[in-house]
Amino acid sequence: MRSAVLWLVDANAVSDADAAALSACLSDAEMSRYQRFVRRVRQREFLLGRVLLRFAASRAVGIAFDAIDIVERPGLAPLLQFPMAFPLSVEREFAFSLSHSRGWVACATSLDTPLGLDIEALDASRDIDAVGLAAFSAGESSWLSNLPEADKVAAFYGLWSDKEALYKLMSHTGERPELPELVMGSVRQTSGPGWQAQACALPDFAVSLCSRHPLASIEQIHLQATTPSAWSRQLGDA
């Protein structure tokens, strides 16, 4: 039975002192990219994303946090490198996906199936019908425009998040995928050949986790602090 873990942390809560300490774990390439961000919130998202990815990977495969290297790949998801003595089969099976929105960082991991993850903050001030018409197919935008007004914001971001997560899932080969229609005959689609999407709960956000194979369970962990040592204590480590 396949499963995944979804980790969530609020990067807005990171202090300057913690950010300086956390940045020490970044590689030279990561640090160079980190320092290029102009907006503070985007810098914090990147930093917490890389720290959280190392932490989640270390928990999933049972190796030390600082034994994991991350290689930058322009235009693609980062590549994790485990110690040379680590079993290659586990390294190949380990899958992850990162996303961020409004300071929140999400990381999904699995040893069973490739993943695609997206998180989007709900923004009721946007013209949902107009944006949907520009961003979605004719069938998808028609489905959205015919919904009750009270349902449109959540439906828009749920659809957007599913499409983003599915794009990530289908982009593992480095090729530009052609996304399927997510509304067919006025029916919202959450699965298809080689994919399924599941919505995960986070107030005021849409969170979508797409997987190549059906997931029997998704463990969702909301980390309350902003450092790996505090996360370990929260999870009951000595």
XYZ file of N, CA, C and O in Angstrom, residues 47-200:
616
model
N 14.887 29.220 1.569
C 15.715 28.671 2.638
C 14.998 27.551 3.382
O 15.550 26.456 3.561
N 13.766 27.810 3.820
C 13.025 26.782 4.561
C 12.706 25.585 3.672
O 12.660 24.450 4.146
N 12.505 25.825 2.377
C 12.254 24.715 1.467
C 13.431 23.762 1.406
O 13.259 22.533 1.469
N 14.638 24.295 1.312
C 15.821 23.441 1.221
C 16.125 22.755 2.554
O 16.541 21.593 2.586
N 15.910 23.461 3.655
C 16.120 22.848 4.965
C 15.072 21.762 5.212
O 15.390 20.655 5.669
N 13.817 22.068 4.891
C 12.744 21.096 5.088
C 12.946 19.870 4.209
O 12.692 18.738 4.642
N 13.406 20.064 2.979
C 13.650 18.929 2.094
C 14.712 18.006 2.680
O 14.548 16.774 2.686
N 15.787 18.559 3.175
C 16.823 17.735 3.803
C 16.262 16.989 5.013
O 16.533 15.804 5.215
N 15.488 17.701 5.821
C 14.923 17.091 7.028
C 13.962 15.962 6.660
O 14.032 14.860 7.227
N 13.059 16.221 5.717
C 12.078 15.209 5.316
C 12.759 13.995 4.697
O 12.374 12.848 4.957
N 13.783 14.239 3.879
C 14.504 13.126 3.257
C 15.244 12.305 4.303
O 15.255 11.067 4.242
N 15.849 12.979 5.269
C 16.585 12.249 6.306
C 15.644 11.368 7.118
O 15.997 10.244 7.488
N 14.432 11.859 7.390
C 13.453 11.060 8.124
C 12.953 9.885 7.287
O 12.719 8.793 7.803
N 12.796 10.112 5.994
C 12.229 9.072 5.133
C 13.182 7.905 4.919
O 12.760 6.746 4.899
N 14.466 8.206 4.758
C 15.413 7.144 4.398
C 16.355 6.769 5.531
O 17.145 5.834 5.399
N 16.293 7.508 6.657
C 17.055 7.114 7.828
C 18.530 7.438 7.792
O 19.350 6.644 8.254
N 18.881 8.610 7.253
C 20.276 9.037 7.287
C 20.355 10.428 7.904
O 19.339 11.102 8.092
N 21.563 10.860 8.207
C 21.754 12.137 8.885
C 21.370 13.309 7.981
O 21.584 13.273 6.765
N 20.823 14.332 8.602
C 20.415 15.549 7.900
C 21.560 16.117 7.068
O 21.383 16.489 5.902
N 22.748 16.208 7.663
C 23.870 16.849 6.975
C 24.600 15.924 6.008
O 25.603 16.311 5.408
N 24.089 14.693 5.834
C 24.694 13.770 4.867
C 24.061 13.904 3.485
O 24.489 13.242 2.540
N 23.055 14.751 3.376
C 22.315 14.910 2.120
C 22.782 16.177 1.409
O 22.807 17.260 1.998
N 23.146 16.033 0.151
C 23.514 17.178 -0.679
C 22.386 17.466 -1.666
O 21.680 16.554 -2.108
N 22.234 18.733 -1.992
C 21.225 19.144 -2.965
C 21.929 19.851 -4.117
O 22.707 20.786 -3.908
N 21.648 19.387 -5.325
C 22.274 19.937 -6.524
C 21.255 20.784 -7.273
O 20.143 20.322 -7.564
N 21.633 22.021 -7.567
C 20.764 22.912 -8.331
C 20.683 22.462 -9.786
O 21.695 22.091 -10.393
N 19.461 22.512 -10.344
C 19.255 22.200 -11.758
C 18.350 23.278 -12.343
O 17.132 23.236 -12.138
N 18.907 24.262 -13.031
C 18.096 25.368 -13.559
C 16.906 24.872 -14.374
O 17.052 24.049 -15.278
N 15.725 25.351 -14.012
C 14.514 24.976 -14.724
C 13.908 23.658 -14.299
O 12.837 23.288 -14.778
N 14.589 22.937 -13.403
C 14.095 21.646 -12.930
C 14.119 21.616 -11.407
O 14.737 22.461 -10.761
N 13.451 20.622 -10.842
C 13.509 20.439 -9.393
C 14.936 20.107 -8.984
O 15.705 19.534 -9.770
N 15.331 20.461 -7.766
C 16.689 20.122 -7.320
C 16.881 18.611 -7.251
O 15.923 17.848 -7.147
N 18.137 18.200 -7.299
C 18.489 16.781 -7.249
C 19.124 16.472 -5.904
O 20.051 17.160 -5.473
N 18.617 15.438 -5.233
C 19.195 15.012 -3.962
C 20.304 14.001 -4.212
O 20.157 13.102 -5.041
N 21.394 14.156 -3.474
C 22.491 13.201 -3.531
C 22.726 12.640 -2.135
O 22.942 13.394 -1.182
N 22.677 11.306 -2.029
C 22.896 10.625 -0.766
C 24.346 10.129 -0.703
O 25.041 10.094 -1.723
N 24.826 9.735 0.475
C 26.201 9.226 0.581
C 26.447 8.059 -0.369
O 25.529 7.288 -0.686
N 27.684 7.901 -0.819
C 28.011 6.872 -1.806
C 27.673 5.475 -1.307
O 27.330 4.593 -2.096
N 27.773 5.257 0.012
C 27.502 3.930 0.563
C 26.014 3.642 0.696
O 25.625 2.518 1.024
N 25.183 4.638 0.425
C 23.744 4.470 0.601
C 23.186 3.595 -0.516
O 23.608 3.709 -1.675
N 22.221 2.695 -0.209
C 21.665 1.808 -1.245
C 21.077 2.594 -2.417
O 20.218 3.457 -2.232
N 21.543 2.291 -3.612
C 21.086 3.005 -4.799
C 19.601 2.787 -5.046
O 18.903 3.681 -5.536
N 19.093 1.612 -4.670
C 17.681 1.313 -4.900
C 16.781 2.270 -4.123
O 15.759 2.739 -4.637
N 17.150 2.584 -2.880
C 16.359 3.508 -2.075
C 16.460 4.921 -2.635
O 15.468 5.657 -2.703
N 17.665 5.311 -3.052
C 17.851 6.642 -3.627
C 16.982 6.825 -4.863
O 16.394 7.886 -5.083
N 16.875 5.781 -5.674
C 16.060 5.867 -6.882
C 14.575 5.916 -6.556
O 13.789 6.544 -7.263
N 14.164 5.240 -5.486
C 12.748 5.171 -5.135
C 12.260 6.423 -4.410
O 11.067 6.733 -4.435
N 13.174 7.140 -3.767
C 12.754 8.307 -2.994
C 12.247 9.403 -3.928
O 12.923 9.811 -4.869
N 11.031 9.875 -3.658
C 10.416 10.925 -4.470
C 10.018 12.082 -3.570
O 9.653 11.886 -2.406
N 10.086 13.285 -4.116
C 9.688 14.453 -3.337
C 9.150 15.525 -4.273
O 9.368 15.501 -5.492
N 8.460 16.478 -3.681
C 8.025 17.661 -4.415
C 7.897 18.807 -3.426
O 7.459 18.609 -2.284
N 8.298 19.997 -3.855
C 8.268 21.195 -3.018
C 7.312 22.227 -3.594
O 7.130 22.309 -4.811
N 6.731 23.038 -2.702
C 5.911 24.153 -3.148
C 5.879 25.205 -2.047
O 6.199 24.920 -0.888
N 5.492 26.424 -2.414
C 5.424 27.501 -1.426
C 4.393 28.532 -1.866
O 4.099 28.683 -3.060
N 3.842 29.242 -0.893
C 2.885 30.308 -1.181
C 2.712 31.180 0.052
O 2.484 30.667 1.156
N 2.858 32.492 -0.133
C 2.647 33.467 0.940
C 3.436 33.123 2.209
O 2.953 33.293 3.319
N 4.633 32.606 2.047
C 5.478 32.297 3.184
C 5.355 30.883 3.706
O 6.191 30.439 4.488
N 4.338 30.162 3.288
C 4.200 28.767 3.699
C 4.994 27.871 2.752
O 5.006 28.091 1.533
N 5.640 26.865 3.326
C 6.443 25.921 2.555
C 5.890 24.521 2.773
O 5.590 24.127 3.908
N 5.744 23.781 1.691
C 5.241 22.409 1.754
C 6.219 21.484 1.041
O 6.793 21.842 0.010
N 6.406 20.305 1.609
C 7.277 19.291 1.016
C 6.598 17.939 1.161
O 6.213 17.546 2.269
N 6.430 17.241 0.060
C 5.845 15.899 0.079
C 6.920 14.883 -0.276
O 7.743 15.128 -1.167
N 6.915 13.749 0.420
C 7.890 12.694 0.150
C 7.194 11.340 0.084
O 6.145 11.134 0.692
N 7.810 10.431 -0.662
C 7.300 9.065 -0.748
C 8.426 8.137 -1.177
O 9.334 8.547 -1.914
N 8.359 6.907 -0.725
C 9.268 5.860 -1.192
C 8.551 4.914 -2.146
O 9.111 3.881 -2.524
N 7.325 5.284 -2.526
C 6.484 4.366 -3.297
C 6.095 4.865 -4.678
O 5.774 4.065 -5.551
N 6.080 6.183 -4.881
C 5.540 6.703 -6.132
C 6.023 8.127 -6.374
O 6.219 8.890 -5.419
N 6.235 8.520 -7.628
C 6.548 9.919 -7.937
C 5.409 10.840 -7.505
O 4.239 10.442 -7.484
N 5.772 12.099 -7.194
C 4.812 13.052 -6.652
C 4.903 14.399 -7.362
O 5.927 14.750 -7.937
N 3.812 15.141 -7.268
C 3.783 16.544 -7.656
C 2.940 17.281 -6.630
O 1.836 16.839 -6.303
N 3.445 18.394 -6.107
C 2.781 19.104 -5.012
C 2.619 20.572 -5.363
O 3.506 21.184 -5.965
N 1.476 21.139 -4.972
C 1.295 22.582 -5.121
C 0.477 23.122 -3.962
O -0.462 22.475 -3.493
N 0.850 24.316 -3.503
C 0.109 25.019 -2.457
C -0.169 26.427 -2.953
O 0.716 27.085 -3.516
N -1.401 26.884 -2.781
C -1.810 28.202 -3.250
C -2.645 28.885 -2.175
O -3.605 28.301 -1.656
N -2.290 30.131 -1.844
C -3.091 30.918 -0.909
C -4.377 31.365 -1.595
O -4.360 31.815 -2.746
N -5.501 31.232 -0.908
C -6.785 31.657 -1.459
C -6.869 33.183 -1.431
O -6.630 33.808 -0.398
N -7.208 33.768 -2.559
C -7.299 35.225 -2.676
C -8.651 35.579 -3.279
O -8.850 35.512 -4.493
N -9.583 35.964 -2.424
C -10.944 36.256 -2.870
C -11.050 37.578 -3.620
O -12.093 37.872 -4.214
N -9.986 38.387 -3.619
C -10.045 39.685 -4.288
C -9.854 39.574 -5.799
O -10.115 40.533 -6.528
N -9.413 38.441 -6.281
C -9.171 38.276 -7.714
C -10.492 38.092 -8.469
O -11.477 37.596 -7.915
N -10.486 38.500 -9.727
C -11.634 38.267 -10.604
C -11.533 36.823 -11.089
O -10.881 36.528 -12.096
N -12.166 35.927 -10.348
C -12.012 34.494 -10.588
C -12.445 34.097 -11.997
O -11.756 33.333 -12.685
N -13.575 34.611 -12.454
C -14.061 34.246 -13.787
C -13.091 34.700 -14.876
O -12.808 33.956 -15.822
N -12.567 35.922 -14.749
C -11.661 36.452 -15.767
C -10.343 35.683 -15.783
O -9.831 35.331 -16.855
N -9.795 35.414 -14.614
C -8.533 34.673 -14.555
C -8.736 33.241 -15.044
O -7.902 32.693 -15.766
N -9.863 32.643 -14.662
C -10.153 31.290 -15.119
C -10.278 31.208 -16.627
O -9.818 30.248 -17.254
N -10.878 32.226 -17.231
C -11.035 32.252 -18.683
C -9.677 32.313 -19.374
O -9.475 31.707 -20.432
N -8.733 33.025 -18.759
C -7.401 33.162 -19.349
C -6.514 31.955 -19.075
O -5.672 31.594 -19.901
N -6.708 31.315 -17.910
C -5.774 30.273 -17.479
C -6.222 28.857 -17.813
O -5.379 27.967 -17.962
N -7.530 28.642 -17.927
C -8.052 27.291 -18.085
C -8.603 27.065 -19.488
O -8.780 28.005 -20.264
N -8.900 25.811 -19.775
C -9.525 25.474 -21.057
C -10.967 25.976 -21.073
O -11.516 26.388 -20.039
N -11.591 25.918 -22.236
C -12.976 26.376 -22.359
C -13.898 25.580 -21.441
O -14.770 26.145 -20.769
N -13.709 24.261 -21.400
C -14.552 23.429 -20.548
C -14.328 23.699 -19.076
O -15.284 23.741 -18.282
N -13.077 23.906 -18.692
C -12.760 24.174 -17.289
C -13.286 25.536 -16.846
O -13.865 25.671 -15.763
N -13.097 26.555 -17.691
C -13.569 27.893 -17.319
C -15.091 27.961 -17.316
O -15.691 28.669 -16.489
N -15.748 27.216 -18.211
C -17.212 27.166 -18.213
C -17.724 26.516 -16.935
O -18.688 26.990 -16.320
N -17.087 25.430 -16.536
C -17.461 24.749 -15.279
C -17.324 25.706 -14.104
O -18.215 25.797 -13.254
N -16.228 26.456 -14.076
C -15.986 27.383 -12.974
C -17.025 28.499 -12.953
O -17.573 28.836 -11.892
N -17.312 29.084 -14.109
C -18.231 30.224 -14.159
C -19.653 29.841 -13.785
O -20.436 30.689 -13.343
N -20.009 28.564 -13.928
C -21.366 28.113 -13.612
C -21.546 27.706 -12.150
O -22.659 27.356 -11.738
N -20.484 27.760 -11.376
C -20.594 27.420 -9.959
C -21.235 28.565 -9.182
O -21.159 29.731 -9.590
N -21.847 28.270 -8.034
C -22.327 29.345 -7.159
C -21.176 30.253 -6.751
O -20.043 29.793 -6.557
N -21.452 31.539 -6.616
C -20.406 32.505 -6.288
C -19.643 32.117 -5.022
O -18.424 32.300 -4.937
N -20.356 31.578 -4.051
C -19.726 31.237 -2.773
C -18.700 30.112 -2.908
O -17.838 29.950 -2.036
N -18.786 29.346 -3.998
C -17.893 28.195 -4.176
C -16.723 28.480 -5.111
O -15.811 27.654 -5.235
N -16.746 29.628 -5.777
C -15.809 29.840 -6.878
C -14.353 29.978 -6.443
O -13.451 29.468 -7.118
N -14.105 30.671 -5.349
C -12.715 30.893 -4.943
C -12.024 29.567 -4.633
O -10.940 29.268 -5.152
N -12.654 28.754 -3.796
C -12.061 27.458 -3.443
C -11.936 26.561 -4.671
O -10.931 25.856 -4.841
N -12.953 26.596 -5.548
C -12.922 25.752 -6.744
C -11.818 26.194 -7.703
O -11.115 25.359 -8.288
N -11.673 27.515 -7.872
C -10.630 28.035 -8.759
C -9.249 27.597 -8.286
O -8.446 27.070 -9.064
N -8.966 27.822 -7.006
C -7.633 27.495 -6.507
C -7.415 25.987 -6.407
O -6.287 25.510 -6.570
N -8.480 25.241 -6.160
C -8.342 23.792 -6.173
C -7.968 23.277 -7.552
O -7.099 22.410 -7.703
N -8.621 23.830 -8.587
C -8.313 23.437 -9.960
C -6.911 23.892 -10.350
O -6.133 23.126 -10.939
N -6.582 25.124 -10.018
C -5.248 25.656 -10.327
C -4.168 24.806 -9.659
O -3.161 24.439 -10.277
N -4.379 24.487 -8.387
C -3.395 23.714 -7.637
C -3.249 22.305 -8.203
O -2.131 21.778 -8.309
N -4.364 21.688 -8.582
C -4.289 20.364 -9.200
C -3.471 20.402 -10.489
O -2.653 19.514 -10.758
N -3.685 21.433 -11.296
C -2.970 21.527 -12.569
C -1.477 21.747 -12.345
O -0.631 21.163 -13.041
N -1.132 22.581 -11.368
C 0.279 22.820 -11.066
C 0.947 21.551 -10.535
O 2.073 21.210 -10.926
N 0.264 20.866 -9.622
C 0.825 19.639 -9.053
C 0.963 18.561 -10.120
O 1.958 17.824 -10.159
N -0.022 18.468 -10.992
C 0.026 17.469 -12.058
C 1.151 17.776 -13.042
O 1.839 16.868 -13.526
N 1.356 19.054 -13.321
C 2.462 19.446 -14.203
C 3.801 18.998 -13.612
O 4.666 18.468 -14.315
N 3.969 19.209 -12.301
C 5.208 18.781 -11.651
C 5.369 17.266 -11.724
O 6.465 16.760 -11.985
N 4.277 16.546 -11.467
C 4.337 15.086 -11.521
C 4.759 14.610 -12.904
O 5.582 13.696 -13.040
N 4.212 15.237 -13.935
C 4.459 14.789 -15.302
C 5.758 15.340 -15.883
O 6.135 14.988 -17.001
N 6.457 16.200 -15.124
C 7.683 16.829 -15.621
C 8.946 16.131 -15.146
O 10.049 16.657 -15.353
N 8.827 14.975 -14.518
C 10.003 14.312 -13.954
C 11.047 13.980 -15.015
O 12.242 13.932 -14.728
N 10.618 13.751 -16.229
C 11.563 13.392 -17.289
C 12.270 14.606 -17.865
O 13.199 14.465 -18.662
N 11.853 15.806 -17.466
C 12.454 17.016 -18.006
C 11.761 17.519 -19.257
O 12.107 18.579 -19.776
N 10.771 16.782 -19.751
C 10.031 17.199 -20.937
C 8.825 18.043 -20.525
O 8.327 17.944 -19.409
N 8.355 18.875 -21.446
C 7.186 19.711 -21.174
C 5.929 18.879 -21.407
O 5.630 18.501 -22.539
N 5.171 18.581 -20.351
C 4.015 17.694 -20.514
C 2.788 18.418 -21.068
O 2.661 19.639 -20.951
N 1.910 17.648 -21.653
C 0.610 18.164 -22.086
C -0.422 17.719 -21.060
O -0.695 16.527 -20.915
N -0.977 18.674 -20.334
C -1.885 18.338 -19.243
C -3.245 17.901 -19.774
O -3.749 18.455 -20.755
N -3.861 16.935 -19.103
C -5.206 16.515 -19.497
C -6.250 17.531 -19.048
O -5.985 18.383 -18.193
N -7.428 17.442 -19.627
C -8.551 18.255 -19.172
C -8.951 17.791 -17.766
O -9.090 16.592 -17.519
N -9.160 18.748 -16.870
C -9.564 18.395 -15.516
C -11.056 18.601 -15.279
O -11.539 18.446 -14.160
N -11.776 18.954 -16.338
C -13.239 18.966 -16.316
C -13.702 18.318 -17.611
O -13.329 18.751 -18.699
N -14.501 17.273 -17.487
C -15.027 16.578 -18.663
C -16.524 16.385 -18.485
O -16.963 15.795 -17.492
N -17.298 16.917 -19.440
C -18.745 16.816 -19.327
C -19.272 17.462 -18.070
O -20.195 16.943 -17.433
N -18.680 18.587 -17.690
C -19.051 19.338 -16.485
C -18.742 18.593 -15.191
O -19.232 18.964 -14.124
N -17.928 17.549 -15.276
C -17.553 16.776 -14.093
C -16.074 17.005 -13.804
O -15.221 16.795 -14.669
N -15.781 17.443 -12.610
C -14.405 17.697 -12.181
C -13.639 16.386 -12.062
O -14.071 15.456 -11.391
N -12.468 16.312 -12.712
C -11.663 15.098 -12.718
C -10.526 15.207 -11.694
O -9.811 16.206 -11.660
N -10.373 14.185 -10.878
C -9.276 14.159 -9.912
C -8.377 12.941 -10.100
O -7.518 12.672 -9.259
N -8.554 12.236 -11.196
C -7.674 11.114 -11.513
C -7.770 10.821 -12.999
O -8.716 11.230 -13.679
N -6.773 10.113 -13.495
C -6.730 9.727 -14.892
C -5.627 8.707 -15.084
O -4.992 8.272 -14.117
N -5.353 8.304 -16.316
C -4.292 7.326 -16.562
C -2.939 7.825 -16.054
O -2.426 8.838 -16.512
N -2.390 7.137 -15.067
C -1.075 7.481 -14.554
C -1.043 8.611 -13.548
O 0.037 9.098 -13.203
N -2.194 9.032 -13.019
C -2.172 10.092 -12.011
C -3.441 10.098 -11.176
O -4.487 9.645 -11.609
N -3.300 10.618 -9.977
C -4.453 10.927 -9.136
C -4.099 12.135 -8.284
O -2.937 12.349 -7.941
N -5.100 12.952 -7.976
C -4.895 14.162 -7.175
C -5.708 14.067 -5.897
O -6.856 13.621 -5.918
N -5.097 14.497 -4.807
C -5.799 14.540 -3.531
C -5.615 15.919 -2.911
O -4.507 16.466 -2.909
N -6.704 16.470 -2.394
C -6.648 17.749 -1.698
C -6.261 17.513 -0.246
O -6.736 16.571 0.389
N -5.382 18.369 0.264
C -4.937 18.283 1.654
C -5.377 19.545 2.391
O -5.445 20.624 1.802
